[in-house]
Short mmCIF file of C-alpha atoms and ligand atoms in Angstrom, two decimals:
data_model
loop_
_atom_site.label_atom_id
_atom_site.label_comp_id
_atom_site.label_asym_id
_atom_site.label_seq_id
_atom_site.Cartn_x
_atom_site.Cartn_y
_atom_site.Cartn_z
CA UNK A 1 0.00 0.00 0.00
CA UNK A 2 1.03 3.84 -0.85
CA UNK A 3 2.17 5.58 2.49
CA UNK A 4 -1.05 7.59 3.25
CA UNK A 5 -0.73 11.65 2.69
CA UNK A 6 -2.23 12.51 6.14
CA UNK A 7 0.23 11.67 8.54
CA UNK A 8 0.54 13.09 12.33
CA UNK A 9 1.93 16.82 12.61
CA UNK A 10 5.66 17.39 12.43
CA UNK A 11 7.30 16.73 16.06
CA UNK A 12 4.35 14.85 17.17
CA UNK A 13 3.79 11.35 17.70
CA UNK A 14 0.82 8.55 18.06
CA UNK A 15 2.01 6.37 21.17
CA UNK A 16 1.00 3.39 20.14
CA UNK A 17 -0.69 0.15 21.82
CA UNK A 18 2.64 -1.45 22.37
CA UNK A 19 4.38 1.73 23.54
CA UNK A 20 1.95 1.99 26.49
CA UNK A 21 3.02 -0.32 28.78
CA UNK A 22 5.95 1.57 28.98
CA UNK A 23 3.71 4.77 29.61
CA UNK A 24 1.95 2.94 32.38
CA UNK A 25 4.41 1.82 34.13
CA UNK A 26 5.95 5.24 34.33
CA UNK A 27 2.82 7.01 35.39
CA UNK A 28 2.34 4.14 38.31
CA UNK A 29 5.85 4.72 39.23
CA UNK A 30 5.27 8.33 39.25
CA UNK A 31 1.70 7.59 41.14
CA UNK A 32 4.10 5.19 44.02
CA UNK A 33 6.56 7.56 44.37
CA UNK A 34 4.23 10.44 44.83
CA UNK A 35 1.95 9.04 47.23
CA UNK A 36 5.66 8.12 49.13
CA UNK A 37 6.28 11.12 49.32
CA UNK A 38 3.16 13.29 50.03
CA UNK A 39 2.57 14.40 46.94
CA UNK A 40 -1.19 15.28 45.81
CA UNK A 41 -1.68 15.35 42.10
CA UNK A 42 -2.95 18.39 40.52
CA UNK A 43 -4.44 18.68 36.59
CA UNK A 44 -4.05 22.36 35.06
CA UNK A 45 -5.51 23.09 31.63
CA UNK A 46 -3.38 22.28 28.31
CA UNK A 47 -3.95 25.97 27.23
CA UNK A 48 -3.21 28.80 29.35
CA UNK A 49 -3.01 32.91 29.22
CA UNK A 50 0.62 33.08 26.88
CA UNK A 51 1.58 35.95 29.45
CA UNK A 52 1.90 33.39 32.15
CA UNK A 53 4.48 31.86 30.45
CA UNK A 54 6.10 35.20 29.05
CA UNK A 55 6.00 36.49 32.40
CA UNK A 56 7.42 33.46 34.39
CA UNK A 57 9.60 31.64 32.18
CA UNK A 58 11.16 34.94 30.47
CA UNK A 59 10.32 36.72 27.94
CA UNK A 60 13.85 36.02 25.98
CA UNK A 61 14.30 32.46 26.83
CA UNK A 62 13.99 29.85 23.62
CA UNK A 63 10.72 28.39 25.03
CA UNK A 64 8.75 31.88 24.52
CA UNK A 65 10.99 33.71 22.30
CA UNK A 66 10.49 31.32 19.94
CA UNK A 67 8.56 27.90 20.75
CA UNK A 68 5.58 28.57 22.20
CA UNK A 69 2.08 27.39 20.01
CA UNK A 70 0.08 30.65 20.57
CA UNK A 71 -3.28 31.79 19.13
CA UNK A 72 -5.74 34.65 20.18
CA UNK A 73 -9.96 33.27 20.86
CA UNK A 74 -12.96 34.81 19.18
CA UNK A 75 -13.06 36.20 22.09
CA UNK A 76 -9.90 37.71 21.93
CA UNK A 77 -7.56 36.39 24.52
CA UNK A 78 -4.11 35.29 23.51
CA UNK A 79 -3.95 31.86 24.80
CA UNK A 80 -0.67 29.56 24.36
CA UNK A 81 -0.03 25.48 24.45
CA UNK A 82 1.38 24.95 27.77
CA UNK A 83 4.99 24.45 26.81
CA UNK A 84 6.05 23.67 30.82
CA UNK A 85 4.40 23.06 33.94
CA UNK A 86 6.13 25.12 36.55
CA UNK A 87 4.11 28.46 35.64
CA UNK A 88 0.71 26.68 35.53
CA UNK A 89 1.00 25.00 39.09
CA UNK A 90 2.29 28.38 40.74
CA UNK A 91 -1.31 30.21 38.58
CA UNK A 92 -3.24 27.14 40.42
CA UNK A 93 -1.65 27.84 44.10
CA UNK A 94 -2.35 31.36 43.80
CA UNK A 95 -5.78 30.88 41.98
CA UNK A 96 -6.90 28.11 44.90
CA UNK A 97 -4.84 30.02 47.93
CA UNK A 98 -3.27 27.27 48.60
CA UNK A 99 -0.59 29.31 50.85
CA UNK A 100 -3.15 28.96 53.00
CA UNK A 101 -2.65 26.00 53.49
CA UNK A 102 0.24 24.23 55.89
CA UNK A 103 2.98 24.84 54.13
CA UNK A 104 4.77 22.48 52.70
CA UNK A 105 2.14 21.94 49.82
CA UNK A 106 3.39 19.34 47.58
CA UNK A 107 2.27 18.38 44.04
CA UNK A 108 2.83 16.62 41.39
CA UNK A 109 1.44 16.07 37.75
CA UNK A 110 1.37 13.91 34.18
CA UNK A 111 0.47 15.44 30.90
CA UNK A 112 1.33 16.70 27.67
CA UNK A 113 3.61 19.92 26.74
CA UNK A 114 3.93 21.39 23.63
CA UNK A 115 7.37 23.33 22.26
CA UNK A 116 7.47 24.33 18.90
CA UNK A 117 11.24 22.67 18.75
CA UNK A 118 13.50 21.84 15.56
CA UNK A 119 12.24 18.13 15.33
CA UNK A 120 15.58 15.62 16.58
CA UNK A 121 16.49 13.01 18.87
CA UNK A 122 14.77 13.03 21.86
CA UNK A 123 12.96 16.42 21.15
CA UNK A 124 9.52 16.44 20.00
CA UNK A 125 7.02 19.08 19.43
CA UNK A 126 4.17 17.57 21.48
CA UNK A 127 5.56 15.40 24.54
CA UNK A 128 4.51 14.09 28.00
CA UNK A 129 6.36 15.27 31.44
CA UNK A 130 5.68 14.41 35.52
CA UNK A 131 6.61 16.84 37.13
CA UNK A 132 6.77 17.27 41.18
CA UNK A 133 6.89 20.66 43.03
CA UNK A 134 6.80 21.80 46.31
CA UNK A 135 6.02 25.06 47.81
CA UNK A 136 6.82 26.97 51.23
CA UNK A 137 9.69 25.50 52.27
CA UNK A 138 13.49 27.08 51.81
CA UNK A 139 15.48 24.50 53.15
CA UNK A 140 18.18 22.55 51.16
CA UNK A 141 17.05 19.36 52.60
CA UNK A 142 14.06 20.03 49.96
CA UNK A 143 16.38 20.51 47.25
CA UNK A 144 17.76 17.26 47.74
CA UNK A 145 14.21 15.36 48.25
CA UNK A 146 13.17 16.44 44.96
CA UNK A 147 16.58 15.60 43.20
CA UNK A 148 15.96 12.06 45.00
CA UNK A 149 12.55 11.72 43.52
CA UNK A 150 13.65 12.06 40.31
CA UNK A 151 16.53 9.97 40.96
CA UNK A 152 14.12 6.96 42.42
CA UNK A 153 11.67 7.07 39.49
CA UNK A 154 14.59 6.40 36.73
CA UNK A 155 16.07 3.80 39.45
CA UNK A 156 12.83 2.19 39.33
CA UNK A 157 12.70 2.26 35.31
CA UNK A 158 15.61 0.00 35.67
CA UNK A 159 17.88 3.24 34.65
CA UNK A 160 21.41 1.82 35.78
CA UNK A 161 24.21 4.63 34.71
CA UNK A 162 22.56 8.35 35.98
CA UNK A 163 24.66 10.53 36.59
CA UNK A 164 22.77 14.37 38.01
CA UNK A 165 24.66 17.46 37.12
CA UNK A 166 24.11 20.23 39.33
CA UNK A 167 25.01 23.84 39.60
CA UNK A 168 23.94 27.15 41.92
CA UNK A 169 22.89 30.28 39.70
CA UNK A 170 22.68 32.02 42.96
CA UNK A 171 20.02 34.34 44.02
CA UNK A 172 18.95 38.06 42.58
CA UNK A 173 21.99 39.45 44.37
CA UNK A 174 25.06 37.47 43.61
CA UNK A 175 23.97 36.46 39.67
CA UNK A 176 23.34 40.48 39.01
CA UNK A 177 27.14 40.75 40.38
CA UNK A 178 27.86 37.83 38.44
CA UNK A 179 26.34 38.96 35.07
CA UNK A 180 28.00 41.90 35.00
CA UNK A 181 31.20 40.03 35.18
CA UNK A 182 30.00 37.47 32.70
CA UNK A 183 29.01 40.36 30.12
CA UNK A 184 32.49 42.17 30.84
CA UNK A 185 34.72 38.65 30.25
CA UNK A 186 32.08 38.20 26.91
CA UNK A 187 32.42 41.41 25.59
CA UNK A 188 35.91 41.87 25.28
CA UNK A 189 35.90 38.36 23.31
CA UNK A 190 32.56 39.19 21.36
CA UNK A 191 34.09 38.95 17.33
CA UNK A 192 34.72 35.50 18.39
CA UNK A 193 31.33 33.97 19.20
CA UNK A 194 28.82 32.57 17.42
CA UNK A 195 25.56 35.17 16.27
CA UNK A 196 23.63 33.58 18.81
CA UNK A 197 25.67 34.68 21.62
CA UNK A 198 26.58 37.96 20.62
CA UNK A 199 22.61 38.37 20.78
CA UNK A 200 22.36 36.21 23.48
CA UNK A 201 25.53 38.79 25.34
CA UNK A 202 23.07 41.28 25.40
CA UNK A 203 19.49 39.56 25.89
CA UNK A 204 20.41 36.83 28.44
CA UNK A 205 24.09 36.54 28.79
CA UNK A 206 23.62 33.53 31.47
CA UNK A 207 22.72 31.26 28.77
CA UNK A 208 25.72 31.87 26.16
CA UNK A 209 27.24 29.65 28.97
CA UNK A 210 25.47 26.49 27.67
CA UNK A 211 26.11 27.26 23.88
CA UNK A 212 27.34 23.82 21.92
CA UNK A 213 29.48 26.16 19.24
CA UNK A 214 32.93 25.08 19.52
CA UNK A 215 34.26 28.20 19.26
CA UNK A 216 32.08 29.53 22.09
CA UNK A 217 33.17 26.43 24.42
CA UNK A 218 36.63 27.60 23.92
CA UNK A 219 36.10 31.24 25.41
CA UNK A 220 32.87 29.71 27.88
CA UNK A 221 35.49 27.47 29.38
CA UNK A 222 37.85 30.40 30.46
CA UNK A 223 34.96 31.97 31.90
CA UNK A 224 34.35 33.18 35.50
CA UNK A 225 32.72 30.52 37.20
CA UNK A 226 29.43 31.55 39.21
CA UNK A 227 30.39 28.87 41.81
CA UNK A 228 33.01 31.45 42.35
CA UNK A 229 30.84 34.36 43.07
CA UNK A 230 27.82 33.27 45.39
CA UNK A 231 26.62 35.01 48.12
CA UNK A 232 27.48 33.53 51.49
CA UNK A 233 23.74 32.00 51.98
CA UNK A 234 23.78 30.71 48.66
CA UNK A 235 27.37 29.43 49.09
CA UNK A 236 26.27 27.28 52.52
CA UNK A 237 22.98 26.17 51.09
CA UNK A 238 24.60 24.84 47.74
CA UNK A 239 27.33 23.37 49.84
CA UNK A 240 24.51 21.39 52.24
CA UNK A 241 22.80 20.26 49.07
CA UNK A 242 26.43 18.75 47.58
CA UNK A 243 26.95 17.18 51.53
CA UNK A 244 23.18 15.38 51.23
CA UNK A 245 24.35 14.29 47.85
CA UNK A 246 27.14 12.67 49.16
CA UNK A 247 25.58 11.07 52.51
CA UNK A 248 22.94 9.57 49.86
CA UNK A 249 25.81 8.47 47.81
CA UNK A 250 23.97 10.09 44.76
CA UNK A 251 26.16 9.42 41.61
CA UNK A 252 26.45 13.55 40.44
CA UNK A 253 29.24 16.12 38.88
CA UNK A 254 29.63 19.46 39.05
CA UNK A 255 28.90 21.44 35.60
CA UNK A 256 29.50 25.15 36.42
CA UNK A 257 28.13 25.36 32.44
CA UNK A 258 24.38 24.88 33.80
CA UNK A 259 22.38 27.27 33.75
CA UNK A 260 18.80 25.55 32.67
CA UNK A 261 16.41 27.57 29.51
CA UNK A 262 13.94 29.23 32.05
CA UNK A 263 14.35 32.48 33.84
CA UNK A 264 12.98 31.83 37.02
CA UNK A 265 15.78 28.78 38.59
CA UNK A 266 17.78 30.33 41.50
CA UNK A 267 20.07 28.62 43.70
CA UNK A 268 20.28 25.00 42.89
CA UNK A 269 19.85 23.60 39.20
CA UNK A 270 19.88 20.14 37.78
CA UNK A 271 19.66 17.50 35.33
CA UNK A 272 19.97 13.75 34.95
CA UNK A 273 21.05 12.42 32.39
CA UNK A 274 21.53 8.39 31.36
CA UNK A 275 24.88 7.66 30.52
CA UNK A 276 24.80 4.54 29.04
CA UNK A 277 22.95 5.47 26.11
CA UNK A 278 23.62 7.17 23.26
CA UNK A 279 19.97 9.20 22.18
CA UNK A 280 21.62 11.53 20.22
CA UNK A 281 21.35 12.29 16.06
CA UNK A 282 24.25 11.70 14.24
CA UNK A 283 25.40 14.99 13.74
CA UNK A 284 25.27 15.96 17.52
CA UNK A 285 27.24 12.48 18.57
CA UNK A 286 29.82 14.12 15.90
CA UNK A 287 29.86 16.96 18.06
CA UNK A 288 30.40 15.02 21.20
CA UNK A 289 27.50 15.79 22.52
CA UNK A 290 26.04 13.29 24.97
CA UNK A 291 21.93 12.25 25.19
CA UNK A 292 19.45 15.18 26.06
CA UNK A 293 18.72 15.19 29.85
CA UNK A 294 15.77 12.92 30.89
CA UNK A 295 15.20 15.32 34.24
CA UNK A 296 15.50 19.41 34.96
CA UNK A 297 14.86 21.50 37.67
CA UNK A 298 15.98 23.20 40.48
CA UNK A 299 14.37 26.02 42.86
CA UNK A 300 12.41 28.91 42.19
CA UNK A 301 12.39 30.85 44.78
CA UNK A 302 11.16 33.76 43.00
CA UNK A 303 8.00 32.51 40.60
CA UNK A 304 5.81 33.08 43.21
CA UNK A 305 6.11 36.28 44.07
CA UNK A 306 6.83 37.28 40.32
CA UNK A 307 3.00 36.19 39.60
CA UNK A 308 1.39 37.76 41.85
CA UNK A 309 1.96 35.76 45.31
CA UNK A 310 3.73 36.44 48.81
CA UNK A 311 7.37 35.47 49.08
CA UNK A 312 7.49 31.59 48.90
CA UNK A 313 10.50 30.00 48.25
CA UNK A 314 10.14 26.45 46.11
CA UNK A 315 11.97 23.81 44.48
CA UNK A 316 10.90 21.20 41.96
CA UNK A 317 11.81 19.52 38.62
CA UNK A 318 10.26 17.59 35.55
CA UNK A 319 10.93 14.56 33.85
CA UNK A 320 10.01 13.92 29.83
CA UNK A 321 8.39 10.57 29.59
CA UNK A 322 9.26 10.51 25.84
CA UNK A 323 12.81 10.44 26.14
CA UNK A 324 12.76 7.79 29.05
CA UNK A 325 10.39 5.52 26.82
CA UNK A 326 13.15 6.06 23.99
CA UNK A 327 16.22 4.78 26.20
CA UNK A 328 14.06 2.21 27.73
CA UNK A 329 13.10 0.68 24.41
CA UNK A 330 16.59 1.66 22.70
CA UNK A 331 17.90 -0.83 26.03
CA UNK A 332 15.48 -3.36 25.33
CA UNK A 333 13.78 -2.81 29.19
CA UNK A 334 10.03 -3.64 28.77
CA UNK A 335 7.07 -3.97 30.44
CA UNK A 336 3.90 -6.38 30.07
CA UNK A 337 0.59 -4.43 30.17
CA UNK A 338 -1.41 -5.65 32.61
CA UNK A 339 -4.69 -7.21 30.74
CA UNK A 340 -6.98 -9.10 32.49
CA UNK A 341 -6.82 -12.55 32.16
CA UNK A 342 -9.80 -14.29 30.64
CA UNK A 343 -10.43 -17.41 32.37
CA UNK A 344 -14.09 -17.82 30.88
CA UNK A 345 -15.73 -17.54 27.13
CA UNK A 346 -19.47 -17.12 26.29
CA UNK A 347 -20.25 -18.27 23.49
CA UNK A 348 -23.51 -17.93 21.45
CA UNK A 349 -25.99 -19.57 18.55
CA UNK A 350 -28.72 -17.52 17.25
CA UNK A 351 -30.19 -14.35 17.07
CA UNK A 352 -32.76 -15.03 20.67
CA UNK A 353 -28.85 -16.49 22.33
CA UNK A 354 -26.60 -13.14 21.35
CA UNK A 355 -29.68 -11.02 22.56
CA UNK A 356 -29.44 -12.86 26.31
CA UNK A 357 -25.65 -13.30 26.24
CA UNK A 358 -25.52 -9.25 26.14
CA UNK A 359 -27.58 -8.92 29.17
CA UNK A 360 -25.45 -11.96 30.67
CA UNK A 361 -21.91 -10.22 29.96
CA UNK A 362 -22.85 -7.53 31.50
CA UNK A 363 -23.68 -9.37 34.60
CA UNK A 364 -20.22 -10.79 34.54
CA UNK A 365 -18.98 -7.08 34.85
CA UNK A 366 -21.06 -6.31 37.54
CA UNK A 367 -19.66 -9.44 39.40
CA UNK A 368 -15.89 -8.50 38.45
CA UNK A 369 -15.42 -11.75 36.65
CA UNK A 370 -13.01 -11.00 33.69
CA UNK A 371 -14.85 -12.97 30.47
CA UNK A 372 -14.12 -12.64 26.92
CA UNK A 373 -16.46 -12.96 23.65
CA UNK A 374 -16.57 -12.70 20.09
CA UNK A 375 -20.40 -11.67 19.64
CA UNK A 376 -19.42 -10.53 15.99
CA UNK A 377 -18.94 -14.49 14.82
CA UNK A 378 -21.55 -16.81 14.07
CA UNK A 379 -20.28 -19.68 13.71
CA UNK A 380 -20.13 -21.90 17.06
CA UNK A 381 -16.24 -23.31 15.85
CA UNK A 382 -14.92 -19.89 15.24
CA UNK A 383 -15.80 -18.97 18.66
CA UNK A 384 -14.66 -22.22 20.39
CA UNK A 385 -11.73 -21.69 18.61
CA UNK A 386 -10.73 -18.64 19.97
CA UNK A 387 -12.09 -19.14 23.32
CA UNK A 388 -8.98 -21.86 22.62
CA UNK A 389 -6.36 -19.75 22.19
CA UNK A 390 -7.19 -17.27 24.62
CA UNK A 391 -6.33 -20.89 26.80
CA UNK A 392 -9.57 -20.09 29.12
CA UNK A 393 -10.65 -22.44 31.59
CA UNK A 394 -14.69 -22.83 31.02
CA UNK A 395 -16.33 -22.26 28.03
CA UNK A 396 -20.17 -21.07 28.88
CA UNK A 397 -22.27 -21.63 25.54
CA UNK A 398 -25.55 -20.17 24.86
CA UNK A 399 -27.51 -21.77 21.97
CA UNK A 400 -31.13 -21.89 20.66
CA UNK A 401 -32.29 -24.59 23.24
CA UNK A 402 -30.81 -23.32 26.09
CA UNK A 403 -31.85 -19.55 25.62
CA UNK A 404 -35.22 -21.01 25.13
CA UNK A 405 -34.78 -23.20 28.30
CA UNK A 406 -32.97 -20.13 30.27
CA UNK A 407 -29.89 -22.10 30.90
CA UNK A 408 -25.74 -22.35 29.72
CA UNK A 409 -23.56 -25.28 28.94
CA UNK A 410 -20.83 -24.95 31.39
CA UNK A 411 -17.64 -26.55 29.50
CA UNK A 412 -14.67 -27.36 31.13
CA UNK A 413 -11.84 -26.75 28.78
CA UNK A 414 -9.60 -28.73 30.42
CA UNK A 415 -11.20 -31.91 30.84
CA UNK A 416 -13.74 -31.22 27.96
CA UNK A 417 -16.84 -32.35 30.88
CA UNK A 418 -19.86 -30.27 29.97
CA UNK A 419 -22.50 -29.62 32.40
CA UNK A 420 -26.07 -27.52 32.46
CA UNK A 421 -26.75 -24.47 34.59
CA UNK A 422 -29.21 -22.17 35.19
CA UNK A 423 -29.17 -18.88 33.66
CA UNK A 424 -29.77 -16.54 36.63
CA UNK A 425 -27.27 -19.16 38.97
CA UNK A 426 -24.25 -19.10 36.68
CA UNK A 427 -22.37 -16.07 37.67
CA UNK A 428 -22.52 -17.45 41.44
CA UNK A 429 -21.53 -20.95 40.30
CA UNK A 430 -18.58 -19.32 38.13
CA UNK A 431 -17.42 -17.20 41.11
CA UNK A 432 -17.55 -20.68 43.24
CA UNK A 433 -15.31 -22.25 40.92
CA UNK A 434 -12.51 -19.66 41.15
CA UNK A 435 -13.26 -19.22 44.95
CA UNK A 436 -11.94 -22.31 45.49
P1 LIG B 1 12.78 21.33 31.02
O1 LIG B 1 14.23 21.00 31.26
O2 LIG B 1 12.49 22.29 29.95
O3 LIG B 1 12.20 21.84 32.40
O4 LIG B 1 11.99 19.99 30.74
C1 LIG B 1 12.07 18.90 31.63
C2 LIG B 1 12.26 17.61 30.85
O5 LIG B 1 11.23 17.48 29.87
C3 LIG B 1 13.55 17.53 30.04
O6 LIG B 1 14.63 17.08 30.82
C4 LIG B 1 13.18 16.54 28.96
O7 LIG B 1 13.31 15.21 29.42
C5 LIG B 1 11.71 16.82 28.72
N1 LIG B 1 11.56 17.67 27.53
C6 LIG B 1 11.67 19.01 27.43
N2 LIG B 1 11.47 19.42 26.17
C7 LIG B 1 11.23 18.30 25.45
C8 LIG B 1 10.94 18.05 24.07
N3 LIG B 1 10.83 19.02 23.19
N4 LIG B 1 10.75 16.78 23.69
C9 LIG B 1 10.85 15.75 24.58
N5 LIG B 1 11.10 15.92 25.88
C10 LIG B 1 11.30 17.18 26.31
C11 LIG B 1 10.91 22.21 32.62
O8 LIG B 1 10.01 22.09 31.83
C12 LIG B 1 10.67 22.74 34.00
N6 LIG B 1 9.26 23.11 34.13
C13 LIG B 1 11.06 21.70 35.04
C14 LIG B 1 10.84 22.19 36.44
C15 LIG B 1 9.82 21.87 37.25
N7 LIG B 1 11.63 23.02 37.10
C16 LIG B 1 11.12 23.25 38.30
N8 LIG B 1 10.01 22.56 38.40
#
């Protein structure tokens, strides 16, 4: 057959019946981890306000500048595809003042984000995160639960090589003083960077720090170092977060390079990445580049207050569900979905037989008894036949005589002994026969 012309949107991907197992399981691991934890899940829309996200992500960061799906209503507001989650959860705690509540609130969610990215490995236009947050709380000891979550999720995904890069970007005081150091070091080298960081040197000068140019690593790697520059409370509560790493004997490294796409990170940032796999196109394994972080995050002290709220200092991260499904598959790790197992077939002969095996299936439902059919067949060997290979132990059959009569042939597949049963006694004597 011709490949058909309508195919799914650029970036954007069916997940198919045999990749969701692997979505399951990561969901239920999320859904373990989070009730562990404390965690209460919370749903925001898909669409929000776009100034949410120009307001707390920043304004000249990639994801707004240029990645966001926007649109204006009939009505005229100009709405935009949630492209993150961070922004949404902090509208819901304000919208629901939920700093009234005992603080630490804690939540957590599962859904699809949308980035209008340049489609390649591992980054996809419309793609799933988890995400866990928690607000009201400013001590490291936080930092490090939520690094930990992440951390536990991929451990339970079988992920064996993480390794979690972290960094401090410091608070509004020390990365001003820092910046200005940053822009001074930049400018004096600006003819040799790449166009994007010469805009970049005057937009957001933070971020020419993670630019992939070669020519820019050169100069970046000379660079004054922020660890270099934090203020003394910054200093001690990155240094507690590196001593919790260590008493937890997390596997991480220091990358004074990471500085994370969003605007509103202070202190502590991170990542975790799989190092035993190799997700990357070939052009960026050329490069050197290793696989595209499964996990970010890091605090936000900030957010809060930026839209609207009190001063509430918070930490929290996200992980993309695409990119673990990749490595899990490219690694061969699977997972069964969990169907029910069929133990019992009904099976039926004539028009007056489907009619009463409808009302009868249903009752099987009702009862919790797991039994399959194939009501679209006819013939009484097709449907024996399958009843076969789904191997199920009793086959009930329903045909003319017995609908007329108001009773079932109970067959046992195993022995092949056939018995007679009442209609309106054999969901009881089915559940007897398993009870035992
Ligand atoms: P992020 O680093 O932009 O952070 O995204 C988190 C994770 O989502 C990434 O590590 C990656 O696995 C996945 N991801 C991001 N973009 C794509 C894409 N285009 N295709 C496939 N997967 C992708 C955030 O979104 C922050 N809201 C995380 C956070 C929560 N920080 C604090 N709280």
């Amino acid at each position: 057959m011709k490949k058909p012309k309508l195919r799914s949107p650029s970036g954007m991907h069916d997940i198919l019946p045999e990749d969701q197992p692997h979505f399951q399981k990561i969901e239920k691991t999320c859904e373990s981890i989070a009730g562990f934890y404390n965690f209460q899940k919370i749903e925001t829309p898909i669409l929000e306000e776009a100034e949410l996200f120009s307001k707390g992500v920043g304004v000249s960061t990639d994801i707004v500048e240029k990645q966001m799906y926007t649109f204006r209503t009939k009505g005229g507001d100009f709405l935009a595809l949630r492209p993150e989650g961070t922004a949404p959860v902090v509208r819901a705690y304000l919208e629901h003042g939920m700093y009234n509540l005992p603080q630490p609130v804690k939540l957590w969610y599962f859904g699809p984000f949308f980035r209008y990215e340049r489609p390649q490995a591992g980054r996809f236009r419309q793609f799933w995160q988890f995400g866990f947050e928690i607000f009201g709380e400013q001590s490291s000891v936080i930092d490090i639960q939520i690094i930990q979550i992440f951390y536990n999720i991929l451990k339970e995904l079988k992920f064996k090589d993480l390794i979690i890069e972290i960094n401090s970007i410091g608070d509004r005081q020390c990365r001003a003083y820092y910046k200005k150091l940053l822009v001074s070091y930049f400018r004096s080298r600006e003819s040799s960077l790449c166009l994007d960081c010469r805009r970049r040197l005057r937009e957001n000068p933070l971020r020419i720090l993670d630019c992939k140019e070669e020519k820019c690593r050169r100069i970046i790697s000379q660079a004054p170092q922020i660890i270099d520059h934090l203020c003394e409370e910054c200093n001690s509560h990155f240094k507690e977060v590196l001593e919790f790493l260590d008493e937890l004997e997390l596997p991480y490294r220091l990358n004074p390079y990471l500085v994370r796409g969003l605007d509103y990170y202070t202190k502590t940032v991170f990542e975790i990445f799989d190092q035993s796999l190799a997700l990357q196109s070939p052009e960026e394994k050329e490069q050197g580049q290793i696989s595209p972080a499964l996990v970010g995050g890091g605090r936000f002290d900030l957010l809060v207050k930026l839209l609207g709220g009190r001063d509430t200092p918070a930490c929290g991260g996200a992980g993309g569900v695409d990119r673990i499904v990749q490595s899990m598959k490219a690694r061969s790790i699977k997972f069964t979905a969990k169907v029910p197992t069929h133990l019992i077939f009904l099976a039926q002969l004539g028009a007056l037989s489907k009619k009463k095996s409808l009302t009868l299936f249903e009752k099987f439902r009702k009862a919790g008894l797991p039994i399959a059919e194939s009501f679209g067949k006819d013939s009484l060997k097709t449907q024996l036949g399958r009843a076969d290979k789904i191997g199920v132990r009793y086959c009930l059959i329903l045909g003319q005589r017995e609908a007329l009569e108001g009773t079932v042939i109970v067959r046992d597949m195993k022995t092949g002994k056939q018995e007679t049963v009442k209609i309106e006694k054999i969901v009881e004597e089915m559940k007897k026969r398993f009870r035992k």
